[in-house]
mmCIF file of C-alpha atoms in Angstrom:
data_model
loop_
_atom_site.group_PDB
_atom_site.id
_atom_site.type_symbol
_atom_site.label_atom_id
_atom_site.label_comp_id
_atom_site.label_asym_id
_atom_site.label_seq_id
_atom_site.Cartn_x
_atom_site.Cartn_y
_atom_site.Cartn_z
ATOM 1 C CA UNK A 1 0.000 0.000 0.000
ATOM 2 C CA UNK A 2 1.465 3.370 -0.973
ATOM 3 C CA UNK A 3 1.222 6.578 1.009
ATOM 4 C CA UNK A 4 -1.258 8.792 -0.867
ATOM 5 C CA UNK A 5 -1.242 11.566 1.706
ATOM 6 C CA UNK A 6 1.620 13.976 2.249
ATOM 7 C CA UNK A 7 3.364 12.504 5.336
ATOM 8 C CA UNK A 8 3.910 16.021 6.660
ATOM 9 C CA UNK A 9 0.122 16.368 7.015
ATOM 10 C CA UNK A 10 -0.085 13.453 9.463
ATOM 11 C CA UNK A 11 1.127 12.878 13.022
ATOM 12 C CA UNK A 12 1.236 10.050 15.553
ATOM 13 C CA UNK A 13 -2.351 10.856 16.518
ATOM 14 C CA UNK A 14 -3.515 9.431 13.175
ATOM 15 C CA UNK A 15 -2.402 5.865 13.907
ATOM 16 C CA UNK A 16 -3.963 4.947 17.241
ATOM 17 C CA UNK A 17 -6.832 2.745 16.015
ATOM 18 C CA UNK A 18 -6.209 -0.889 15.078
ATOM 19 C CA UNK A 19 -6.434 -1.633 11.344
ATOM 20 C CA UNK A 20 -6.074 -5.427 11.228
ATOM 21 C CA UNK A 21 -7.365 -8.480 13.099
ATOM 22 C CA UNK A 22 -3.941 -8.986 14.668
ATOM 23 C CA UNK A 23 -3.560 -6.960 17.900
ATOM 24 C CA UNK A 24 0.219 -7.544 17.846
ATOM 25 C CA UNK A 25 0.722 -5.935 14.443
ATOM 26 C CA UNK A 26 1.417 -2.268 13.821
ATOM 27 C CA UNK A 27 -1.175 -0.468 11.661
ATOM 28 C CA UNK A 28 -0.007 -0.771 8.019
ATOM 29 C CA UNK A 29 -0.716 2.927 7.500
ATOM 30 C CA UNK A 30 1.786 3.745 10.266
ATOM 31 C CA UNK A 31 4.479 1.620 8.623
ATOM 32 C CA UNK A 32 3.846 3.304 5.272
ATOM 33 C CA UNK A 33 3.916 6.719 6.921
ATOM 34 C CA UNK A 34 7.260 5.987 8.550
ATOM 35 C CA UNK A 35 8.716 4.873 5.224
ATOM 36 C CA UNK A 36 7.334 7.864 3.358
ATOM 37 C CA UNK A 37 8.574 10.211 6.058
ATOM 38 C CA UNK A 38 12.001 8.646 6.543
ATOM 39 C CA UNK A 39 13.532 12.100 6.142
ATOM 40 C CA UNK A 40 11.805 13.141 9.365
ATOM 41 C CA UNK A 41 12.096 9.793 11.157
ATOM 42 C CA UNK A 42 15.868 9.899 10.777
ATOM 43 C CA UNK A 43 15.987 12.696 13.369
ATOM 44 C CA UNK A 44 14.646 10.371 16.075
ATOM 45 C CA UNK A 45 16.733 7.922 18.097
ATOM 46 C CA UNK A 46 20.119 9.000 16.736
ATOM 47 C CA UNK A 47 22.989 6.872 17.988
ATOM 48 C CA UNK A 48 25.037 8.622 20.651
ATOM 49 C CA UNK A 49 28.667 7.579 20.138
ATOM 50 C CA UNK A 50 30.133 9.215 23.253
ATOM 51 C CA UNK A 51 29.000 10.551 26.636
ATOM 52 C CA UNK A 52 25.997 12.866 27.016
ATOM 53 C CA UNK A 53 28.332 15.823 27.387
ATOM 54 C CA UNK A 54 27.883 19.367 26.085
ATOM 55 C CA UNK A 55 30.041 18.447 23.111
ATOM 56 C CA UNK A 56 29.563 14.908 21.906
ATOM 57 C CA UNK A 57 29.455 12.675 18.828
ATOM 58 C CA UNK A 58 26.408 11.156 17.170
ATOM 59 C CA UNK A 59 25.738 9.102 14.068
ATOM 60 C CA UNK A 60 24.110 11.200 11.334
ATOM 61 C CA UNK A 61 23.597 10.118 7.720
ATOM 62 C CA UNK A 62 25.702 7.050 8.466
ATOM 63 C CA UNK A 63 28.697 9.110 9.570
ATOM 64 C CA UNK A 64 30.190 10.291 12.844
ATOM 65 C CA UNK A 65 29.340 13.920 13.503
ATOM 66 C CA UNK A 66 30.629 16.151 16.272
ATOM 67 C CA UNK A 67 27.787 18.249 17.693
ATOM 68 C CA UNK A 68 26.930 20.680 20.457
ATOM 69 C CA UNK A 69 24.438 18.736 22.550
ATOM 70 C CA UNK A 70 21.375 20.910 23.170
ATOM 71 C CA UNK A 71 18.840 18.202 23.994
ATOM 72 C CA UNK A 72 20.333 16.337 26.958
ATOM 73 C CA UNK A 73 18.919 16.398 30.493
ATOM 74 C CA UNK A 74 22.439 16.548 31.948
ATOM 75 C CA UNK A 75 21.829 20.085 33.224
ATOM 76 C CA UNK A 76 24.695 20.265 35.726
ATOM 77 C CA UNK A 77 27.128 18.016 33.874
ATOM 78 C CA UNK A 78 27.089 15.483 36.719
ATOM 79 C CA UNK A 79 26.778 12.457 34.433
ATOM 80 C CA UNK A 80 30.351 13.075 33.301
ATOM 81 C CA UNK A 81 31.977 14.101 36.576
ATOM 82 C CA UNK A 82 35.020 11.929 37.391
ATOM 83 C CA UNK A 83 33.928 11.652 41.046
ATOM 84 C CA UNK A 84 30.507 10.328 40.020
ATOM 85 C CA UNK A 85 32.035 7.806 37.640
ATOM 86 C CA UNK A 86 34.534 6.722 40.310
ATOM 87 C CA UNK A 87 31.696 6.138 42.802
ATOM 88 C CA UNK A 88 29.947 3.947 40.240
ATOM 89 C CA UNK A 89 33.161 1.980 39.633
ATOM 90 C CA UNK A 90 33.597 1.325 43.346
ATOM 91 C CA UNK A 91 29.998 0.114 43.743
ATOM 92 C CA UNK A 92 30.455 -2.156 40.744
ATOM 93 C CA UNK A 93 33.264 -3.905 42.616
ATOM 94 C CA UNK A 94 31.434 -4.172 45.940
ATOM 95 C CA UNK A 95 27.796 -4.689 44.890
ATOM 96 C CA UNK A 96 27.947 -5.991 41.324
ATOM 97 C CA UNK A 97 25.909 -4.778 38.371
ATOM 98 C CA UNK A 98 22.205 -5.250 39.104
ATOM 99 C CA UNK A 99 19.970 -5.362 42.177
ATOM 100 C CA UNK A 100 18.466 -8.604 40.826
ATOM 101 C CA UNK A 101 15.246 -8.240 42.755
ATOM 102 C CA UNK A 102 12.318 -6.053 43.733
ATOM 103 C CA UNK A 103 12.992 -3.680 46.643
ATOM 104 C CA UNK A 104 10.297 -5.530 48.592
ATOM 105 C CA UNK A 105 12.006 -8.910 48.234
ATOM 106 C CA UNK A 106 15.758 -8.872 47.656
ATOM 107 C CA UNK A 107 16.779 -5.750 45.737
ATOM 108 C CA UNK A 108 17.225 -3.288 48.610
ATOM 109 C CA UNK A 109 20.879 -2.661 49.518
ATOM 110 C CA UNK A 110 22.631 -0.469 52.056
ATOM 111 C CA UNK A 111 23.292 1.985 49.213
ATOM 112 C CA UNK A 112 19.561 2.259 48.475
ATOM 113 C CA UNK A 113 18.786 2.911 52.145
ATOM 114 C CA UNK A 114 21.501 5.534 52.352
ATOM 115 C CA UNK A 115 20.155 7.346 49.283
ATOM 116 C CA UNK A 116 16.634 7.295 50.736
ATOM 117 C CA UNK A 117 17.939 8.863 53.944
ATOM 118 C CA UNK A 118 19.975 11.468 52.059
ATOM 119 C CA UNK A 119 17.066 12.463 49.808
ATOM 120 C CA UNK A 120 14.692 12.756 52.775
ATOM 121 C CA UNK A 121 17.193 14.891 54.695
ATOM 122 C CA UNK A 122 17.931 17.030 51.638
ATOM 123 C CA UNK A 123 14.229 17.795 51.186
ATOM 124 C CA UNK A 124 13.398 18.090 54.886
ATOM 125 C CA UNK A 125 11.001 15.123 54.837
ATOM 126 C CA UNK A 126 10.623 12.136 57.133
ATOM 127 C CA UNK A 127 11.198 9.476 54.494
ATOM 128 C CA UNK A 128 11.763 8.841 50.797
ATOM 129 C CA UNK A 129 11.532 5.912 48.396
ATOM 130 C CA UNK A 130 13.255 5.199 45.090
ATOM 131 C CA UNK A 131 11.940 4.070 41.714
ATOM 132 C CA UNK A 132 13.884 2.534 38.835
ATOM 133 C CA UNK A 133 12.116 4.839 36.377
ATOM 134 C CA UNK A 134 11.083 8.462 36.509
ATOM 135 C CA UNK A 135 7.978 7.748 34.432
ATOM 136 C CA UNK A 136 7.112 4.677 36.487
ATOM 137 C CA UNK A 137 7.645 6.532 39.739
ATOM 138 C CA UNK A 138 5.227 9.321 38.857
ATOM 139 C CA UNK A 139 2.685 6.848 37.521
ATOM 140 C CA UNK A 140 3.061 4.610 40.571
ATOM 141 C CA UNK A 141 2.780 7.415 43.106
ATOM 142 C CA UNK A 142 -0.393 8.868 41.592
ATOM 143 C CA UNK A 143 -2.066 5.496 41.002
ATOM 144 C CA UNK A 144 -0.956 4.249 44.416
ATOM 145 C CA UNK A 145 -2.636 7.111 46.267
ATOM 146 C CA UNK A 146 -5.802 7.909 44.314
ATOM 147 C CA UNK A 147 -8.957 5.790 44.275
ATOM 148 C CA UNK A 148 -12.056 5.573 42.076
ATOM 149 C CA UNK A 149 -13.993 8.053 44.196
ATOM 150 C CA UNK A 150 -11.221 10.677 44.030
ATOM 151 C CA UNK A 151 -10.691 13.484 41.525
ATOM 152 C CA UNK A 152 -7.340 14.225 39.886
ATOM 153 C CA UNK A 153 -7.152 17.778 38.543
ATOM 154 C CA UNK A 154 -4.190 18.219 36.220
ATOM 155 C CA UNK A 155 -2.677 21.178 34.427
ATOM 156 C CA UNK A 156 -3.374 20.549 30.738
ATOM 157 C CA UNK A 157 0.373 20.573 30.025
ATOM 158 C CA UNK A 158 1.096 17.853 32.589
ATOM 159 C CA UNK A 159 3.481 15.051 31.672
ATOM 160 C CA UNK A 160 2.013 11.816 30.344
ATOM 161 C CA UNK A 161 3.291 9.866 33.361
ATOM 162 C CA UNK A 162 1.040 11.943 35.623
ATOM 163 C CA UNK A 163 -1.961 11.556 33.345
ATOM 164 C CA UNK A 164 -1.379 7.816 33.021
ATOM 165 C CA UNK A 165 -1.157 7.548 36.807
ATOM 166 C CA UNK A 166 -4.604 9.099 37.173
ATOM 167 C CA UNK A 167 -5.907 6.856 34.388
ATOM 168 C CA UNK A 168 -4.571 3.743 36.108
ATOM 169 C CA UNK A 169 -6.175 4.855 39.392
ATOM 170 C CA UNK A 170 -9.524 4.915 37.528
ATOM 171 C CA UNK A 171 -10.446 8.114 39.330
ATOM 172 C CA UNK A 172 -12.302 11.054 37.842
ATOM 173 C CA UNK A 173 -9.862 13.212 35.867
ATOM 174 C CA UNK A 174 -10.205 16.926 35.144
ATOM 175 C CA UNK A 175 -7.866 19.335 33.396
ATOM 176 C CA UNK A 176 -7.461 23.059 33.872
ATOM 177 C CA UNK A 177 -5.888 25.602 31.544
ATOM 178 C CA UNK A 178 -2.142 25.852 31.865
ATOM 179 C CA UNK A 179 -1.111 27.764 35.004
ATOM 180 C CA UNK A 180 -4.571 29.391 35.123
ATOM 181 C CA UNK A 181 -5.837 29.892 38.683
ATOM 182 C CA UNK A 182 -9.370 30.787 37.557
ATOM 183 C CA UNK A 183 -9.604 27.615 35.477
ATOM 184 C CA UNK A 184 -8.403 25.561 38.450
ATOM 185 C CA UNK A 185 -10.963 27.282 40.669
ATOM 186 C CA UNK A 186 -13.751 26.254 38.293
ATOM 187 C CA UNK A 187 -12.532 22.651 38.143
ATOM 188 C CA UNK A 188 -12.368 22.390 41.930
ATOM 189 C CA UNK A 189 -15.796 23.965 42.268
ATOM 190 C CA UNK A 190 -17.304 21.300 40.006
ATOM 191 C CA UNK A 191 -16.269 18.553 42.427
ATOM 192 C CA UNK A 192 -16.895 20.062 45.836
ATOM 193 C CA UNK A 193 -17.236 17.480 48.579
ATOM 194 C CA UNK A 194 -14.912 14.916 46.973
ATOM 195 C CA UNK A 195 -11.239 14.210 47.674
ATOM 196 C CA UNK A 196 -9.260 16.212 45.136
ATOM 197 C CA UNK A 197 -5.588 16.207 44.152
ATOM 198 C CA UNK A 198 -4.193 19.054 42.056
ATOM 199 C CA UNK A 199 -1.250 17.859 39.942
ATOM 200 C CA UNK A 200 1.262 20.361 38.563
ATOM 201 C CA UNK A 201 4.947 20.556 37.636
ATOM 202 C CA UNK A 202 7.842 22.659 38.847
ATOM 203 C CA UNK A 203 9.062 23.255 35.286
ATOM 204 C CA UNK A 204 7.075 22.076 32.279
ATOM 205 C CA UNK A 205 9.244 19.952 30.022
ATOM 206 C CA UNK A 206 7.769 21.008 26.677
ATOM 207 C CA UNK A 207 7.286 24.725 27.359
ATOM 208 C CA UNK A 208 10.167 25.485 29.707
ATOM 209 C CA UNK A 209 8.070 27.669 32.007
ATOM 210 C CA UNK A 210 7.594 27.408 35.755
ATOM 211 C CA UNK A 211 4.430 26.147 37.341
ATOM 212 C CA UNK A 212 2.383 28.974 38.866
ATOM 213 C CA UNK A 213 2.873 27.342 42.247
ATOM 214 C CA UNK A 214 1.974 30.083 44.718
ATOM 215 C CA UNK A 215 -1.307 31.067 43.122
ATOM 216 C CA UNK A 216 -2.410 27.530 42.297
ATOM 217 C CA UNK A 217 -1.637 26.304 45.810
ATOM 218 C CA UNK A 218 -3.681 29.144 47.295
ATOM 219 C CA UNK A 219 -6.662 28.183 45.145
ATOM 220 C CA UNK A 220 -6.303 24.500 46.019
ATOM 221 C CA UNK A 221 -6.016 25.232 49.739
ATOM 222 C CA UNK A 222 -9.161 27.359 49.657
ATOM 223 C CA UNK A 223 -11.016 24.210 48.546
ATOM 224 C CA UNK A 224 -9.266 21.860 50.956
ATOM 225 C CA UNK A 225 -7.489 20.126 48.079
ATOM 226 C CA UNK A 226 -3.952 18.761 48.179
ATOM 227 C CA UNK A 227 -1.251 19.644 45.632
ATOM 228 C CA UNK A 228 1.264 17.259 44.056
ATOM 229 C CA UNK A 229 4.300 18.845 42.367
ATOM 230 C CA UNK A 230 6.446 16.954 39.879
ATOM 231 C CA UNK A 231 9.933 18.466 40.233
ATOM 232 C CA UNK A 232 11.527 16.284 37.520
ATOM 233 C CA UNK A 233 13.165 19.147 35.615
ATOM 234 C CA UNK A 234 13.641 21.534 38.536
ATOM 235 C CA UNK A 235 15.141 19.350 41.264
ATOM 236 C CA UNK A 236 18.818 20.118 42.004
ATOM 237 C CA UNK A 237 18.791 22.862 39.339
ATOM 238 C CA UNK A 238 16.461 25.413 40.998
ATOM 239 C CA UNK A 239 16.439 27.101 44.381
ATOM 240 C CA UNK A 240 19.296 28.335 46.545
ATOM 241 C CA UNK A 241 19.930 24.819 47.827
ATOM 242 C CA UNK A 242 18.730 22.932 44.738
ATOM 243 C CA UNK A 243 15.435 21.786 46.240
ATOM 244 C CA UNK A 244 13.501 22.684 43.123
ATOM 245 C CA UNK A 245 10.800 25.138 42.146
ATOM 246 C CA UNK A 246 9.020 24.698 45.485
ATOM 247 C CA UNK A 247 12.084 26.086 47.260
ATOM 248 C CA UNK A 248 12.552 28.785 44.632
ATOM 249 C CA UNK A 249 9.019 30.116 45.190
ATOM 250 C CA UNK A 250 8.906 29.548 48.945
ATOM 251 C CA UNK A 251 6.125 26.935 49.047
ATOM 252 C CA UNK A 252 7.965 23.831 50.285
ATOM 253 C CA UNK A 253 6.086 23.685 53.586
ATOM 254 C CA UNK A 254 2.737 23.743 51.774
ATOM 255 C CA UNK A 255 3.487 20.663 49.663
ATOM 256 C CA UNK A 256 3.272 17.399 51.656
ATOM 257 C CA UNK A 257 4.719 15.154 48.937
ATOM 258 C CA UNK A 258 7.638 15.976 46.628
ATOM 259 C CA UNK A 259 8.314 13.949 43.485
ATOM 260 C CA UNK A 260 11.448 14.144 41.359
ATOM 261 C CA UNK A 261 13.699 12.171 39.044
ATOM 262 C CA UNK A 262 17.375 11.261 38.933
ATOM 263 C CA UNK A 263 17.538 11.363 35.129
ATOM 264 C CA UNK A 264 17.729 15.150 34.777
ATOM 265 C CA UNK A 265 20.094 17.300 36.872
ATOM 266 C CA UNK A 266 21.420 14.242 38.742
ATOM 267 C CA UNK A 267 22.640 12.790 35.435
ATOM 268 C CA UNK A 268 21.496 9.220 36.141
ATOM 269 C CA UNK A 269 18.104 7.478 35.982
ATOM 270 C CA UNK A 270 15.173 6.640 38.218
ATOM 271 C CA UNK A 271 12.818 8.632 40.405
ATOM 272 C CA UNK A 272 11.942 9.320 44.026
ATOM 273 C CA UNK A 273 9.127 10.557 46.204
ATOM 274 C CA UNK A 274 9.584 12.103 49.651
ATOM 275 C CA UNK A 275 7.046 12.856 52.362
ATOM 276 C CA UNK A 276 5.797 11.747 55.764
ATOM 277 C CA UNK A 277 6.796 8.267 56.925
ATOM 278 C CA UNK A 278 3.251 6.875 56.917
ATOM 279 C CA UNK A 279 2.541 7.893 53.314
ATOM 280 C CA UNK A 280 5.861 6.551 52.040
ATOM 281 C CA UNK A 281 5.308 3.271 53.879
ATOM 282 C CA UNK A 282 1.880 2.963 52.255
ATOM 283 C CA UNK A 283 3.318 3.627 48.794
ATOM 284 C CA UNK A 284 5.930 0.906 49.245
ATOM 285 C CA UNK A 285 3.039 -1.562 49.115
ATOM 286 C CA UNK A 286 0.658 0.188 46.699
ATOM 287 C CA UNK A 287 2.892 1.820 44.061
ATOM 288 C CA UNK A 288 3.003 -1.055 41.577
ATOM 289 C CA UNK A 289 6.141 0.012 39.657
ATOM 290 C CA UNK A 290 7.995 -0.140 42.987
ATOM 291 C CA UNK A 291 6.575 -3.440 44.203
ATOM 292 C CA UNK A 292 6.672 -5.394 40.955
ATOM 293 C CA UNK A 293 9.903 -4.339 39.244
ATOM 294 C CA UNK A 294 13.607 -4.591 39.944
ATOM 295 C CA UNK A 295 15.263 -2.020 42.180
ATOM 296 C CA UNK A 296 17.693 0.542 40.794
ATOM 297 C CA UNK A 297 21.125 -0.985 40.055
ATOM 298 C CA UNK A 298 23.468 -0.367 43.028
ATOM 299 C CA UNK A 299 26.066 1.072 40.663
ATOM 300 C CA UNK A 300 23.563 3.785 39.695
ATOM 301 C CA UNK A 301 22.569 4.431 43.307
ATOM 302 C CA UNK A 302 26.205 4.998 44.273
ATOM 303 C CA UNK A 303 26.615 7.456 41.405
ATOM 304 C CA UNK A 304 23.464 9.329 42.468
ATOM 305 C CA UNK A 305 24.750 9.597 46.034
ATOM 306 C CA UNK A 306 27.898 11.292 44.765
ATOM 307 C CA UNK A 307 25.903 13.489 42.354
ATOM 308 C CA UNK A 308 23.681 14.634 45.233
ATOM 309 C CA UNK A 309 26.755 15.468 47.302
ATOM 310 C CA UNK A 310 28.287 17.524 44.491
ATOM 311 C CA UNK A 311 25.028 19.155 43.430
ATOM 312 C CA UNK A 312 24.285 20.396 46.940
ATOM 313 C CA UNK A 313 27.804 21.566 47.800
ATOM 314 C CA UNK A 314 28.905 23.202 44.530
ATOM 315 C CA UNK A 315 26.340 25.979 44.159
ATOM 316 C CA UNK A 316 28.265 27.485 41.233
ATOM 317 C CA UNK A 317 26.911 24.666 39.060
ATOM 318 C CA UNK A 318 23.399 26.116 39.280
ATOM 319 C CA UNK A 319 24.698 29.650 38.879
ATOM 320 C CA UNK A 320 26.490 28.745 35.643
ATOM 321 C CA UNK A 321 23.436 26.884 34.338
ATOM 322 C CA UNK A 322 21.228 29.954 34.817
ATOM 323 C CA UNK A 323 23.842 32.303 33.368
ATOM 324 C CA UNK A 324 24.007 30.131 30.270
ATOM 325 C CA UNK A 325 20.213 30.044 30.061
ATOM 326 C CA UNK A 326 19.991 33.844 30.295
ATOM 327 C CA UNK A 327 22.649 34.196 27.601
ATOM 328 C CA UNK A 328 20.833 31.754 25.334
ATOM 329 C CA UNK A 329 17.481 33.500 25.781
ATOM 330 C CA UNK A 330 19.079 36.845 24.955
ATOM 331 C CA UNK A 331 20.713 35.540 21.780
ATOM 332 C CA UNK A 332 17.515 33.869 20.577
ATOM 333 C CA UNK A 333 15.464 37.007 21.217
ATOM 334 C CA UNK A 334 17.931 39.114 19.231
ATOM 335 C CA UNK A 335 17.559 36.675 16.335
ATOM 336 C CA UNK A 336 13.759 36.967 16.540
ATOM 337 C CA UNK A 337 13.340 33.290 17.418
ATOM 338 C CA UNK A 338 10.120 32.345 19.224
ATOM 339 C CA UNK A 339 10.751 30.377 22.427
ATOM 340 C CA UNK A 340 7.159 30.502 23.615
ATOM 341 C CA UNK A 341 6.633 30.802 27.366
ATOM 342 C CA UNK A 342 10.093 29.622 28.366
ATOM 343 C CA UNK A 343 11.815 31.391 31.260
ATOM 344 C CA UNK A 344 14.231 28.566 32.123
ATOM 345 C CA UNK A 345 17.029 26.437 30.706
ATOM 346 C CA UNK A 346 14.481 24.451 28.676
ATOM 347 C CA UNK A 347 13.691 26.392 25.511
ATOM 348 C CA UNK A 348 11.434 25.322 22.654
ATOM 349 C CA UNK A 349 12.068 26.896 19.276
ATOM 350 C CA UNK A 350 8.459 27.193 18.133
ATOM 351 C CA UNK A 351 8.113 26.456 14.409
ATOM 352 C CA UNK A 352 4.418 25.684 13.912
ATOM 353 C CA UNK A 353 4.835 23.982 10.538
ATOM 354 C CA UNK A 354 5.700 20.268 10.693
ATOM 355 C CA UNK A 355 7.590 20.023 7.403
ATOM 356 C CA UNK A 356 9.675 23.103 8.196
ATOM 357 C CA UNK A 357 10.425 21.765 11.671
ATOM 358 C CA UNK A 358 11.993 18.604 10.248
ATOM 359 C CA UNK A 359 13.856 20.501 7.543
ATOM 360 C CA UNK A 360 15.348 22.788 10.189
ATOM 361 C CA UNK A 361 16.260 19.760 12.275
ATOM 362 C CA UNK A 362 18.455 18.423 9.504
ATOM 363 C CA UNK A 363 19.964 21.814 8.765
ATOM 364 C CA UNK A 364 20.896 22.349 12.411
ATOM 365 C CA UNK A 365 22.549 18.938 12.611
ATOM 366 C CA UNK A 366 24.541 19.676 9.485
ATOM 367 C CA UNK A 367 25.693 22.857 11.226
ATOM 368 C CA UNK A 368 26.685 20.947 14.344
ATOM 369 C CA UNK A 369 23.732 21.654 16.680
ATOM 370 C CA UNK A 370 21.869 18.672 18.097
ATOM 371 C CA UNK A 371 18.286 19.602 18.976
ATOM 372 C CA UNK A 372 15.238 17.342 19.204
ATOM 373 C CA UNK A 373 11.987 17.612 17.180
ATOM 374 C CA UNK A 374 8.788 17.656 19.244
ATOM 375 C CA UNK A 375 5.630 16.933 17.267
ATOM 376 C CA UNK A 376 1.902 16.669 17.974
ATOM 377 C CA UNK A 377 0.431 15.190 20.189
ATOM 378 C CA UNK A 378 3.365 15.888 22.567
ATOM 379 C CA UNK A 379 2.706 19.582 21.856
ATOM 380 C CA UNK A 380 -0.317 21.341 20.309
ATOM 381 C CA UNK A 381 -0.573 21.258 16.506
ATOM 382 C CA UNK A 382 0.373 24.918 16.242
ATOM 383 C CA UNK A 383 3.408 24.502 18.506
ATOM 384 C CA UNK A 384 5.525 21.957 16.622
ATOM 385 C CA UNK A 385 8.959 22.786 17.877
ATOM 386 C CA UNK A 386 12.550 21.856 18.391
ATOM 387 C CA UNK A 387 13.313 21.517 22.076
ATOM 388 C CA UNK A 388 16.716 22.183 23.517
ATOM 389 C CA UNK A 389 18.052 22.362 27.036
ATOM 390 C CA UNK A 390 20.886 24.667 28.034
ATOM 391 C CA UNK A 391 23.827 23.089 29.794
ATOM 392 C CA UNK A 392 25.947 24.231 32.697
ATOM 393 C CA UNK A 393 29.512 24.194 31.465
ATOM 394 C CA UNK A 394 29.567 25.067 27.781
ATOM 395 C CA UNK A 395 28.981 28.740 27.080
ATOM 396 C CA UNK A 396 29.343 28.845 23.317
ATOM 397 C CA UNK A 397 30.183 32.535 23.047
ATOM 398 C CA UNK A 398 29.360 33.937 19.626
ATOM 399 C CA UNK A 399 28.786 30.656 17.874
ATOM 400 C CA UNK A 400 25.036 30.398 18.460
ATOM 401 C CA UNK A 401 23.927 33.442 16.436
ATOM 402 C CA UNK A 402 26.348 32.568 13.638
ATOM 403 C CA UNK A 403 24.997 29.019 13.515
ATOM 404 C CA UNK A 404 21.317 29.975 13.590
ATOM 405 C CA UNK A 405 21.355 32.973 11.282
ATOM 406 C CA UNK A 406 19.608 32.329 7.994
ATOM 407 C CA UNK A 407 17.787 29.210 9.194
#
């Protein structure tokens, strides 16, 4: 079957329904679309041939290409720190490669317990628990706490892990307009008398803007609702002490449960949730991704422990990150490039047109800039963009405007 429609006119949202009697087969129209749009598909899943550093090497058009890495989560450069790597090496010798068991059964080590204690102390909470996946941790926390009679009220730009958590809980789900206190007020009003959880993020991963924490928390509190903040992209990179957007905006004491990941500023993988001892103990039994999957590898836990130590003691890391972000914003503004609502180190270059977005993606890679295409439904149809994240230790001086001019 040939592709009769311009592949640039379609998106992933067009291939959700099954087309054959075989539930294990991909829709043929999707396969044809991928083949017809190979020019665009080539920008996804490029092979990284070196570390996720600010300057790295990828495979592009079958060749090695040196690029400036603008799409990594390694905000503070901790994934490449010699001390972090050395800590991982030492744990590899003492604890081996994998945990080889669920935390509930045989996968919990002394390193895991130490990291739980350190995270809880860092965030000023009674206890913390670890997940082997940031996505799974968010999903497991939400689905482990909410029940069918509850209401989850999510910002309409919330991450899919949070939405899937509410879906798995089978509770009533509402959305409110992004960062809009009046819209949240209306959603809460519609469900008066029921248990309600407002779910927001510290920094939104597609838009690069902060959650409107103070105002949204005030609205939630006026209705007796609790607030859950996903600090995935803000933890260790925001606030005077690195405790995320909640610290930055002075609302830590008003948020009973803090969720974050180790795959962003920590430079590793996994997730964590911190709160009162009773709630964490409950989640150890009811957060399915924790109970029914293998614990984080000890080698990773040891690396995270060292990353936490460095990230909390070397405050200049955050300072440099924000200086680079300010510089980048300034350069993009002077070039007339639309970065949407971004006020942080995550900056979308808003294109709007799908075909142009992919064409620019190739042109930027040819010029040595590695940025990632973000298409609908991850972003609204009109916001097709190329997302990049500024890094701590590579201020590129005058190269950025020279590279982007004429694109």
